[in-house]
Coordinates of C-alpha atoms (C1' of nucleotides) in Angstrom, one line a residue:
Chain C
M1 CA 48.3 -45.7 88.6
P2 CA 45.7 -43.8 86.9
W3 CA 44.3 -42.2 90.1
L4 CA 47.6 -40.5 90.4
A5 CA 47.5 -38.6 87.2
P6 CA 45.3 -35.6 88.1
R7 CA 47.4 -34.9 91.1
L8 CA 50.6 -35.3 89.3
A9 CA 49.3 -33.1 86.6
A10 CA 48.3 -30.5 89.1
L11 CA 51.8 -30.7 90.7
I12 CA 53.6 -30.3 87.4
V13 CA 51.5 -27.2 86.8
A14 CA 52.2 -26.0 90.1
M15 CA 56.0 -26.6 89.7
S16 CA 56.1 -25.1 86.3
Q17 CA 54.1 -22.0 87.4
V18 CA 56.2 -19.1 86.3
R19 CA 56.8 -16.2 88.7
V20 CA 59.1 -13.5 87.8
R21 CA 59.8 -10.2 89.3
F22 CA 61.1 -6.8 88.5
A23 CA 63.0 -5.3 91.6
P24 CA 64.0 -1.8 91.1
S25 CA 65.3 0.4 93.9
P26 CA 63.8 4.0 94.1
T27 CA 67.2 5.6 94.1
G28 CA 67.1 7.5 90.7
F29 CA 65.5 8.1 87.6
F30 CA 63.8 5.2 85.7
H31 CA 65.8 4.6 82.8
I32 CA 65.5 2.5 79.6
G33 CA 67.7 -0.3 80.8
S34 CA 65.4 -0.8 83.8
A35 CA 62.4 -0.5 81.3
R36 CA 63.8 -3.1 79.3
T37 CA 64.5 -5.6 82.2
A38 CA 60.9 -5.0 83.4
L39 CA 59.6 -5.5 79.9
F40 CA 61.4 -8.9 79.4
N41 CA 60.1 -10.2 82.8
W42 CA 56.6 -9.0 82.0
L43 CA 56.7 -10.5 78.4
Y44 CA 57.9 -13.8 79.9
A45 CA 55.2 -13.8 82.6
R46 CA 52.6 -13.1 80.0
H47 CA 53.9 -15.6 77.6
T48 CA 53.9 -18.3 80.0
G49 CA 50.6 -17.3 81.8
G50 CA 52.8 -16.8 84.9
T51 CA 53.0 -14.0 87.5
F52 CA 54.8 -10.7 87.1
I53 CA 55.8 -9.4 90.6
L54 CA 56.9 -5.8 91.4
R55 CA 59.1 -5.7 94.4
I56 CA 60.7 -2.4 95.7
E57 CA 64.2 -2.7 97.0
D58 CA 64.0 0.4 99.2
T59 CA 66.9 -0.3 101.6
D60 CA 69.0 2.4 101.0
Q61 CA 67.7 5.1 103.3
A62 CA 70.1 7.6 102.2
R63 CA 69.3 7.5 98.5
D64 CA 65.7 6.3 98.5
S65 CA 63.1 8.9 97.7
A66 CA 59.3 8.9 97.4
E67 CA 59.5 10.8 94.0
F68 CA 61.6 8.0 92.6
L69 CA 59.2 5.5 93.9
R70 CA 56.3 7.3 92.3
L71 CA 58.3 7.3 89.1
I72 CA 58.6 3.5 89.1
Y73 CA 54.9 3.1 89.4
D74 CA 54.2 5.9 86.8
S75 CA 56.7 4.7 84.2
L76 CA 55.7 0.9 84.4
S77 CA 52.0 1.9 84.1
W78 CA 52.7 4.4 81.3
L79 CA 54.4 1.5 79.4
G80 CA 51.6 -0.8 80.1
L81 CA 53.6 -3.2 82.1
N82 CA 50.9 -4.0 84.8
W83 CA 52.0 -6.2 87.7
D84 CA 50.2 -9.1 89.4
E85 CA 51.7 -8.9 92.8
G86 CA 53.2 -5.8 94.6
P87 CA 52.3 -2.4 95.7
N88 CA 49.3 -0.7 94.1
P89 CA 50.2 1.8 91.5
H90 CA 48.7 4.7 93.3
G91 CA 50.9 3.8 96.3
E92 CA 48.3 2.8 98.7
G93 CA 48.3 -0.8 99.8
E94 CA 49.4 -3.7 97.8
R95 CA 48.1 -7.1 96.3
G96 CA 49.5 -10.6 96.2
D97 CA 50.1 -13.4 98.9
Y98 CA 53.7 -12.9 99.5
G99 CA 53.9 -9.3 100.8
P100 CA 55.1 -7.0 102.0
Y101 CA 56.4 -6.0 98.6
R102 CA 58.8 -3.4 99.9
Q103 CA 62.0 -4.5 101.4
S104 CA 61.8 -1.8 104.0
Q105 CA 58.8 -3.7 105.6
R106 CA 60.4 -7.0 105.4
G107 CA 62.9 -6.8 108.5
A108 CA 61.2 -9.7 110.2
I109 CA 61.7 -12.1 107.4
Y110 CA 65.2 -11.2 107.2
Q111 CA 65.7 -11.9 110.7
R112 CA 64.2 -15.1 110.4
Y113 CA 66.4 -16.2 107.5
L114 CA 69.5 -14.7 109.3
Q115 CA 68.7 -16.9 112.2
Q116 CA 68.4 -20.0 110.1
L117 CA 71.9 -19.3 108.7
Q118 CA 73.3 -18.8 112.0
D119 CA 71.7 -22.0 113.3
A120 CA 73.2 -23.9 110.4
G121 CA 76.6 -22.4 111.3
R122 CA 76.7 -20.5 107.8
A123 CA 76.9 -17.0 109.3
Y124 CA 79.2 -15.3 111.8
K125 CA 80.0 -12.0 113.3
K126 CA 83.2 -10.1 112.5
D127 CA 84.0 -6.4 112.8
G128 CA 80.3 -5.8 113.8
A129 CA 79.1 -7.3 110.5
I130 CA 77.6 -10.5 109.9
W131 CA 79.3 -12.8 107.3
F132 CA 78.2 -15.6 105.1
K133 CA 80.6 -18.6 105.8
Q134 CA 82.0 -20.6 102.8
L135 CA 82.6 -24.3 103.5
G136 CA 86.1 -25.5 103.2
D137 CA 89.8 -25.3 104.1
R138 CA 91.0 -21.7 104.5
Y139 CA 94.2 -19.9 103.5
T140 CA 95.3 -16.2 103.2
V141 CA 96.7 -14.5 100.2
F142 CA 97.8 -10.9 99.7
D143 CA 95.3 -9.3 97.2
E144 CA 97.1 -6.9 95.0
H145 CA 94.1 -5.1 93.8
R146 CA 92.7 -4.5 97.1
Q147 CA 96.1 -4.2 98.8
K148 CA 95.3 -6.2 101.8
E149 CA 95.4 -9.8 103.1
V150 CA 92.2 -11.8 102.4
E151 CA 91.0 -15.1 103.6
K152 CA 90.2 -17.6 100.9
V153 CA 88.4 -20.9 101.1
K154 CA 89.2 -23.9 99.0
R155 CA 86.1 -24.8 97.2
G156 CA 85.1 -25.8 93.8
P157 CA 83.6 -23.0 91.4
V158 CA 80.0 -22.1 91.6
V159 CA 78.1 -23.3 88.7
I160 CA 75.3 -21.1 87.2
N161 CA 72.9 -22.4 84.6
D162 CA 71.9 -19.6 82.7
L163 CA 69.0 -19.9 80.2
I164 CA 70.7 -17.3 77.9
R165 CA 74.3 -17.9 78.6
G166 CA 74.5 -21.5 79.3
R167 CA 76.7 -23.0 82.0
V168 CA 78.8 -20.3 83.6
E169 CA 81.4 -21.2 86.3
R170 CA 82.8 -18.6 88.8
A171 CA 85.1 -18.8 91.7
E172 CA 83.4 -17.6 94.9
D173 CA 85.9 -18.5 97.4
E174 CA 85.6 -15.6 100.0
D175 CA 83.1 -15.1 102.9
F176 CA 81.1 -11.9 102.3
V177 CA 79.0 -9.5 104.4
I178 CA 75.2 -10.3 104.5
V179 CA 74.5 -7.8 107.4
R180 CA 76.3 -4.4 107.7
S181 CA 77.5 -3.3 111.0
D182 CA 74.7 -0.8 111.2
G183 CA 72.4 -3.7 111.2
H184 CA 71.1 -3.4 107.6
P185 CA 71.2 -6.5 105.5
V186 CA 73.0 -6.2 102.2
F187 CA 71.4 -6.5 98.6
H188 CA 72.7 -10.1 98.0
F189 CA 71.0 -11.4 101.1
V190 CA 67.6 -9.7 100.9
N191 CA 67.4 -10.3 97.2
V192 CA 67.8 -14.1 97.6
V193 CA 65.6 -14.2 100.7
D194 CA 62.7 -12.4 98.9
D195 CA 63.1 -14.5 95.8
I196 CA 62.8 -17.6 97.9
E197 CA 59.8 -16.3 99.8
M198 CA 58.1 -15.0 96.9
K199 CA 58.6 -18.4 95.1
V200 CA 60.3 -16.7 92.1
S201 CA 60.9 -19.3 89.5
H202 CA 62.9 -17.3 87.1
I203 CA 65.4 -14.5 87.6
I204 CA 65.5 -12.3 84.6
R205 CA 68.0 -9.4 85.1
G206 CA 70.6 -7.5 83.5
E207 CA 74.1 -9.1 82.6
D208 CA 75.7 -6.8 85.2
H209 CA 74.4 -9.0 87.9
L210 CA 76.1 -12.1 86.4
S211 CA 78.9 -11.8 88.7
N212 CA 76.7 -11.2 91.8
T213 CA 74.9 -14.4 90.9
S214 CA 77.6 -16.8 92.2
K215 CA 77.1 -15.1 95.6
H216 CA 73.5 -15.8 95.4
V217 CA 73.8 -19.3 94.5
C218 CA 76.0 -19.8 97.6
L219 CA 73.1 -18.3 99.6
Y220 CA 70.6 -20.5 98.2
E221 CA 72.8 -23.5 98.9
G222 CA 73.2 -22.0 102.6
F223 CA 69.3 -21.9 102.9
G224 CA 69.1 -25.6 101.4
V225 CA 67.0 -24.2 98.6
T226 CA 67.5 -25.1 94.8
P227 CA 68.1 -21.7 93.0
P228 CA 65.6 -20.6 90.4
A229 CA 66.4 -20.4 86.7
F230 CA 68.7 -17.5 85.8
A231 CA 68.5 -15.5 82.6
H232 CA 71.0 -12.7 82.3
I233 CA 70.0 -10.3 79.5
P234 CA 72.4 -8.3 77.6
L235 CA 72.9 -4.7 78.5
I236 CA 72.0 -1.6 76.5
L237 CA 75.0 0.5 75.6
K238 CA 75.3 4.0 74.6
S239 CA 74.9 4.8 70.9
P240 CA 78.3 5.7 69.2
E241 CA 77.4 9.5 69.3
M242 CA 76.9 9.2 73.0
G243 CA 80.3 7.7 73.8
Q244 CA 81.4 4.3 75.3
G245 CA 79.9 2.0 77.9
K246 CA 76.6 1.2 79.1
M247 CA 73.8 3.7 78.9
S248 CA 73.6 5.7 82.0
K249 CA 70.9 7.9 83.6
R250 CA 72.8 10.9 82.5
D251 CA 72.9 10.1 78.8
K252 CA 70.4 11.9 76.5
G253 CA 67.4 9.8 75.7
A254 CA 68.0 7.4 78.6
L255 CA 65.1 8.2 80.7
V256 CA 61.6 6.8 80.3
E257 CA 60.3 10.1 81.8
E258 CA 61.6 11.9 78.9
Y259 CA 59.6 9.8 76.2
Q260 CA 56.5 10.3 78.4
Q261 CA 57.0 14.0 78.5
R262 CA 57.6 14.1 74.7
F263 CA 54.3 12.0 74.3
F264 CA 55.9 9.2 72.6
L265 CA 53.5 6.3 72.1
P266 CA 54.0 3.6 74.8
P267 CA 53.4 0.8 72.4
A268 CA 56.1 2.1 70.2
L269 CA 58.7 2.2 72.8
V270 CA 57.8 -1.1 74.1
N271 CA 58.1 -2.5 70.6
Y272 CA 61.5 -0.8 70.0
L273 CA 62.7 -2.1 73.4
S274 CA 61.5 -5.6 72.7
L275 CA 63.8 -5.7 69.8
L276 CA 66.9 -4.6 71.7
G277 CA 68.5 -8.0 72.5
W278 CA 65.5 -10.1 71.2
N279 CA 63.8 -10.7 67.8
P280 CA 60.9 -13.0 66.8
G281 CA 63.3 -15.2 64.5
D282 CA 62.3 -13.6 61.4
D283 CA 62.1 -10.2 59.6
R284 CA 59.2 -8.9 61.7
E285 CA 59.9 -5.6 63.6
K286 CA 56.6 -3.8 64.0
M287 CA 54.6 -6.1 65.9
T288 CA 51.5 -5.9 68.1
L289 CA 51.9 -6.4 71.8
D290 CA 50.0 -9.8 71.5
E291 CA 52.3 -10.9 68.8
I292 CA 55.3 -10.0 71.0
V293 CA 53.9 -11.8 74.0
R294 CA 53.2 -14.8 71.9
L295 CA 56.6 -15.0 70.3
F296 CA 58.8 -14.0 73.2
D297 CA 60.9 -16.6 74.9
L298 CA 64.1 -16.6 77.0
P299 CA 66.2 -18.8 74.6
G300 CA 65.5 -16.2 71.9
V301 CA 67.2 -13.5 73.7
N302 CA 70.7 -12.6 72.5
Q303 CA 73.9 -12.8 74.4
S304 CA 75.5 -9.7 73.2
N305 CA 75.0 -6.1 74.2
A306 CA 72.9 -3.7 72.1
K307 CA 73.5 -0.1 71.4
F308 CA 70.7 2.2 71.7
D309 CA 69.5 3.9 68.6
G310 CA 67.2 7.0 69.1
K311 CA 66.6 7.3 65.3
K312 CA 65.1 3.9 65.0
L313 CA 63.0 4.5 68.0
A314 CA 61.7 7.8 66.3
H315 CA 60.9 5.7 63.3
M316 CA 59.1 3.2 65.2
N317 CA 57.2 6.0 67.0
M318 CA 56.2 7.4 63.5
L319 CA 54.9 4.1 62.4
Y320 CA 52.6 3.9 65.4
L321 CA 51.6 7.5 65.0
L322 CA 50.6 7.0 61.4
E323 CA 48.1 4.2 62.4
L324 CA 46.8 6.0 65.5
P325 CA 43.1 6.8 65.2
S326 CA 42.7 10.4 64.7
E327 CA 40.6 11.1 67.8
K328 CA 43.4 9.5 69.9
F329 CA 46.0 11.6 68.1
V330 CA 43.9 14.8 68.6
A331 CA 43.5 13.8 72.3
S332 CA 47.3 13.3 72.8
A333 CA 48.0 16.6 71.1
K334 CA 45.6 18.2 73.2
E335 CA 47.2 16.9 76.4
Y336 CA 50.6 18.0 74.8
F337 CA 49.5 21.6 74.1
A338 CA 48.0 21.9 77.6
G339 CA 51.6 21.8 78.7
Q340 CA 52.9 24.2 76.1
P341 CA 53.2 28.0 76.7
T342 CA 51.0 28.6 73.6
G343 CA 48.4 26.0 75.0
A344 CA 45.7 28.4 75.8
T345 CA 45.6 30.1 72.4
V346 CA 46.1 26.9 70.5
L347 CA 43.3 25.1 72.3
A348 CA 40.9 28.0 72.1
N349 CA 38.9 26.7 69.2
E350 CA 38.4 22.8 69.6
T351 CA 37.2 22.1 65.9
Y352 CA 40.0 24.3 64.4
F353 CA 42.5 22.5 66.6
A354 CA 41.3 19.2 65.6
D355 CA 41.5 19.9 61.9
V356 CA 45.0 21.3 62.2
M357 CA 46.2 18.2 64.1
M358 CA 44.7 15.9 61.6
L359 CA 46.7 17.6 59.0
A360 CA 49.8 17.2 61.0
Q361 CA 49.4 13.7 62.1
P362 CA 50.8 12.0 58.8
K363 CA 53.6 14.3 58.7
I364 CA 55.6 14.3 62.1
K365 CA 57.6 11.7 63.9
S366 CA 56.6 12.5 67.3
I367 CA 54.0 14.7 69.0
D368 CA 56.4 17.1 70.6
E369 CA 57.2 18.4 67.0
L370 CA 53.6 19.7 66.8
A371 CA 54.2 23.1 68.4
A372 CA 56.9 23.9 65.9
Y373 CA 55.2 22.1 63.1
T374 CA 51.9 23.8 63.5
G375 CA 52.8 27.2 65.0
Y376 CA 51.8 29.4 62.2
F377 CA 48.2 28.0 62.3
F378 CA 47.6 29.8 65.7
T379 CA 49.5 33.0 65.4
D380 CA 50.3 35.6 62.8
E381 CA 53.6 36.2 64.4
F382 CA 55.4 33.3 63.1
L383 CA 59.3 33.5 62.0
I384 CA 60.2 33.4 58.4
D385 CA 62.9 30.8 57.7
E386 CA 65.6 33.0 56.2
K387 CA 67.2 30.1 54.3
V388 CA 63.9 29.1 52.7
R389 CA 63.1 32.7 51.8
A390 CA 66.3 32.9 49.9
K391 CA 65.8 29.9 48.1
V392 CA 62.1 30.6 47.2
M393 CA 62.6 34.2 46.3
G394 CA 65.6 33.5 44.2
K395 CA 63.7 31.3 41.8
G396 CA 61.4 32.7 38.9
E397 CA 59.3 35.7 39.7
P398 CA 57.6 34.9 43.1
K399 CA 56.8 38.5 43.8
Q400 CA 54.8 38.7 40.7
R401 CA 53.1 35.4 41.3
L402 CA 52.1 36.6 44.8
V403 CA 50.5 39.8 43.3
E404 CA 48.7 37.6 40.9
L405 CA 47.5 35.3 43.7
I406 CA 46.4 38.2 45.9
A407 CA 44.4 39.6 43.1
A408 CA 42.7 36.3 42.3
L409 CA 42.0 35.4 45.9
P410 CA 39.0 37.2 46.7
T411 CA 37.0 35.4 43.9
L412 CA 38.6 32.0 44.8
D413 CA 36.3 29.2 46.0
F414 CA 37.4 28.2 49.4
S415 CA 34.8 25.6 50.2
D416 CA 37.2 22.7 50.0
D417 CA 40.8 21.7 49.0
G418 CA 39.6 20.6 45.6
A419 CA 38.1 24.0 44.8
I420 CA 41.1 25.9 46.1
E421 CA 43.4 23.7 44.0
A422 CA 41.3 24.2 40.9
G423 CA 41.1 27.9 41.5
I424 CA 44.8 28.3 41.6
K425 CA 45.4 26.0 38.8
T426 CA 42.9 28.2 36.7
L427 CA 45.0 31.2 37.7
A428 CA 48.3 29.4 36.7
E429 CA 47.0 28.2 33.4
S430 CA 46.0 31.7 32.5
K431 CA 49.6 32.8 32.8
S432 CA 50.8 29.7 31.1
L433 CA 52.4 28.5 34.4
G434 CA 51.9 25.6 36.8
F435 CA 50.5 25.1 40.2
G436 CA 54.0 24.9 41.8
D437 CA 55.0 28.4 40.7
Y438 CA 52.4 29.7 43.1
Q439 CA 52.7 27.1 45.8
A440 CA 56.2 27.7 47.2
V441 CA 55.9 31.6 47.6
A442 CA 52.3 31.3 49.0
R443 CA 53.5 28.7 51.5
L444 CA 56.4 30.9 52.5
A445 CA 54.2 34.0 53.0
V446 CA 51.5 32.0 54.9
S447 CA 53.7 29.7 57.1
G448 CA 57.3 31.1 56.8
T449 CA 58.7 27.8 55.9
N450 CA 58.7 25.2 53.1
A451 CA 57.6 22.0 55.2
G452 CA 53.9 21.4 55.9
P453 CA 50.7 20.2 54.9
S454 CA 49.4 20.8 51.3
I455 CA 48.9 24.6 50.6
T456 CA 45.4 24.1 49.8
S457 CA 44.7 22.8 53.2
I458 CA 46.5 25.4 54.8
F459 CA 44.6 28.0 53.0
R460 CA 41.3 26.4 53.8
L461 CA 42.0 26.2 57.5
L462 CA 43.4 29.6 57.7
G463 CA 40.3 31.0 55.7
K464 CA 40.3 33.5 53.1
E465 CA 40.5 36.5 55.1
R466 CA 43.7 35.5 57.0
T467 CA 45.3 33.9 54.1
L468 CA 44.8 37.2 52.2
S469 CA 46.2 39.3 54.9
R470 CA 49.3 37.1 55.3
L471 CA 49.9 37.2 51.6
A472 CA 49.5 41.0 51.4
R473 CA 51.7 41.4 54.4
F474 CA 54.4 39.4 53.0
A475 CA 54.1 41.0 49.6
Q476 CA 54.5 44.4 51.3
A477 CA 57.5 43.5 53.3
S478 CA 59.4 42.0 50.4
Chain T
rG1 C1' 95.5 -6.5 88.1
rC2 C1' 91.9 -10.7 88.6
rC3 C1' 87.3 -12.8 87.2
rC4 C1' 83.0 -13.3 84.0
rC5 C1' 80.2 -12.3 79.4
rU6 C1' 80.5 -11.1 74.3
rA7 C1' 82.1 -10.4 68.7
rU8 C1' 77.9 -10.4 61.0
rC9 C1' 76.9 -3.7 57.4
rG10 C1' 77.6 2.9 61.0
rU11 C1' 73.3 0.9 64.2
rC12 C1' 69.6 -3.4 65.7
rU13 C1' 69.7 -8.1 63.7
rA14 C1' 68.8 -13.1 60.4
rG15 C1' 72.0 -17.1 59.8
rC16 C1' 72.3 -22.5 63.9
rG17 C1' 78.8 -26.6 58.4
rG18 C1' 77.8 -25.8 51.9
rC19 C1' 73.7 -18.9 51.3
rU20 C1' 74.8 -14.3 45.1
rA21 C1' 75.6 -13.5 53.6
rG22 C1' 68.8 -11.6 54.2
rG23 C1' 65.9 -7.6 56.7
rA24 C1' 65.2 -2.9 59.4
rC25 C1' 67.1 2.1 60.9
rA26 C1' 70.5 5.8 59.3
rG27 C1' 73.0 7.5 54.4
rC28 C1' 72.8 8.0 49.2
rG29 C1' 70.1 8.1 44.2
rG30 C1' 65.5 7.9 41.7
rC31 C1' 60.1 7.8 41.0
rU32 C1' 55.6 10.2 42.9
rU33 C1' 54.3 15.1 44.1
rC34 C1' 52.1 21.6 45.6
rU35 C1' 56.4 22.0 49.7
rC36 C1' 58.1 18.8 53.4
rA37 C1' 57.4 14.3 55.1
rA38 C1' 55.4 9.3 54.0
rG39 C1' 55.3 5.7 50.3
rC40 C1' 57.5 3.0 46.3
rC41 C1' 62.0 1.5 43.5
rG42 C1' 67.2 1.2 43.6
rU43 C1' 72.0 1.7 46.0
rU44 C1' 76.4 2.1 49.5
rA45 C1' 78.0 -1.1 53.7
rA46 C1' 79.5 -6.6 57.5
rC47 C1' 81.3 -12.2 58.8
rC48 C1' 87.7 -8.7 64.1
rG49 C1' 92.8 -11.5 63.5
rG50 C1' 95.6 -16.2 63.7
rG51 C1' 95.5 -21.2 64.4
rG52 C1' 92.8 -25.7 64.5
rU53 C1' 88.6 -29.6 63.3
rU54 C1' 86.3 -30.8 58.6
rC55 C1' 85.9 -32.5 51.8
rG56 C1' 84.1 -27.7 53.1
rA57 C1' 84.0 -22.8 57.9
rU58 C1' 80.5 -16.6 59.2
rU59 C1' 78.6 -21.1 61.8
rC60 C1' 82.4 -25.7 66.1
rC61 C1' 87.2 -25.5 69.4
rC62 C1' 91.7 -22.8 71.1
rC63 C1' 94.6 -18.3 71.4
rG64 C1' 94.9 -13.2 70.5
rU65 C1' 92.4 -8.5 69.9
rG66 C1' 88.3 -5.5 70.4
rG67 C1' 83.7 -4.3 73.2
rG68 C1' 80.9 -4.9 77.9
rG69 C1' 80.4 -6.0 83.0
rG70 C1' 82.0 -7.2 87.9
rC71 C1' 85.7 -7.4 91.8
rA72 C1' 82.2 -2.8 98.6
rC73 C1' 79.8 -3.2 105.4
rC74 C1' 75.8 0.3 97.0
rA75 C1' 71.8 -1.8 94.8

RNA sequence: GCCCCUAUCGUCUAGCGGCUAGGACAGCGGCUUCUCAAGCCGUUAACCGGGGUUCGAUUCCCCGUGGGGGCACCA
C-alpha cells in the first residue's frame, strides 16, 4: 500500500528519535566523571540528530544547594555541552515540552504515577513508606549481610539489554521502597517516571548504576512501559598515583571547576574525556568536535574502566594551545592575569603584554603556567634559580662574558631579533667564541632562570635600558 | 558475605582465530638548537594464570585470580 509509506516513514522517524538526558543532582562539585557522562549523552544526541535533555534531580533537600546547581550550568556551558531541553543556563525559566525539568517541581506527576501503581496493585504501604510490589510467591530468608529476615519473591531474573555490555541478568527478588515515610519519592521511582514522561529513548549513565537498573526495569514493567535502551559506560578510576578505586570529588584533578580556573581549553578537555572509554576505531586522538560527533557511537564504547591520566590531558591541552589563534590566546591570558595578584601590573601595558604572551604561547602546557613563566618580564624583583646559577656560573668564564656584553650593549642594534642576534654573534666572533657563551649567563642575569623564549626576544621586549640595568646589577652582585 | 561488570605496555587504547601484537601519553637516548619547550628520529615496555574448543588462540567457552561497582526510607 503505497499511501501508507509516508506515514510509516514518519512513524519510524518518530520512533527512532533519540532522546537522551543528563540528570545530575546539585549535591556536590561537578566532577570529571559526571562531565564524561554528560559528554557521552551529548555526543550521542548530536551524532544521531536527537535531543539532549538536562534534568536536575534536586530531591535531596538536605544536601542540595543553589551554588552546586549553578556549577552544573556553568560547567556544562563551559565545556560547550549545550542542552536542548531543561532549565535555562542562567537559571531563569526553562525550555522544552516535557517540563518541569527540576524534580523538585514534579511532585504532581509523581503522585499520578504512584496512583497508577497503587491502582494496579503494584504498590503498598508498610512502616509508613510505600513499597513496590514484586509479583510471585513469597518466602522469607535470613540475610547474613543485613542481619535480618527478608521477604523474597520467587520470580525469574530481570533481563537488561545493554548496548555496551550485552545481555545482563540480575535477580531482583525483593519489594523495595519507592516513597519514603517522610513522603519523598526515592531516586529509582522518580528517575523512571521522568524518563518515561520525558520520552527518553536511551539511558546512558555510569556503570555504577547497572545494579540499580534491574529495579528500574521492574518499575517500567509495573507501569506497563517498554524500557528504553540502556548503555552503561565504564567508570573513571583514580590514576595509580592517586590510589585505588573510582575517582571521587576529593581527588586532585577530579573537578571540572579546577580546569576552568586553570584556564584549560574546553575543547582539549572534551577531546581527552571522549577518549576515556571510547576511541574512533583507529589511531586518531586529536580530533575536532565535529569529527568526534560524527564518529561517536554507543557500540564503540569500551566495557572496562579507565584510569585518569593528568599528564595526557596536559599534553592534549598543549596541542590545543599551540594552534590557538594568538588573539584568543592573549585574551585568555588577559582573563587569567586579571585574577592574579600581579594582574594590575602585568596588564598595565596592553601591547607589551600581548608581545610577551605571544612569546610564551608555544612554550607552555597550560595558561596557568603563565605567571611563573613570564614573571620577570613584568618586574625587576624576580628570583634567581640557585641551581641554574650554580650550573651556569660554573661553566667557562661567564663573568667575563657578562662584562663584554655590558660593554657592547650600548651600541647594539635593538630594532629586531635578527639585529640583536647579529650583534651578539659579532661580539662572540671577535672573542673567537659562540653565541651560546653569552646566551646562558645573559639569560640568567635577565630572567633568573634557564627556561624561556629566545634571549634575543627577551632583550628586545625588555628594551635596551632594562636589559642593561639587569645585566649590570647581576654582574655587580656576583 | 552475596550479586553484577571487567581484564593487551606504568597509563589510554588498536586488535574482532593465523599480526615481527600497532598507536598515543609518560620514561629513556639522539638529532635540531641560544636555554627551555616543541618538533623529528630511535628505544624500553603488554596479551593475568589454568583448563578446554580448534590444525591454530591475545581473540571463543569454563574455572581461578586481579581490578571495579552495587547490595539504604542517598542520588
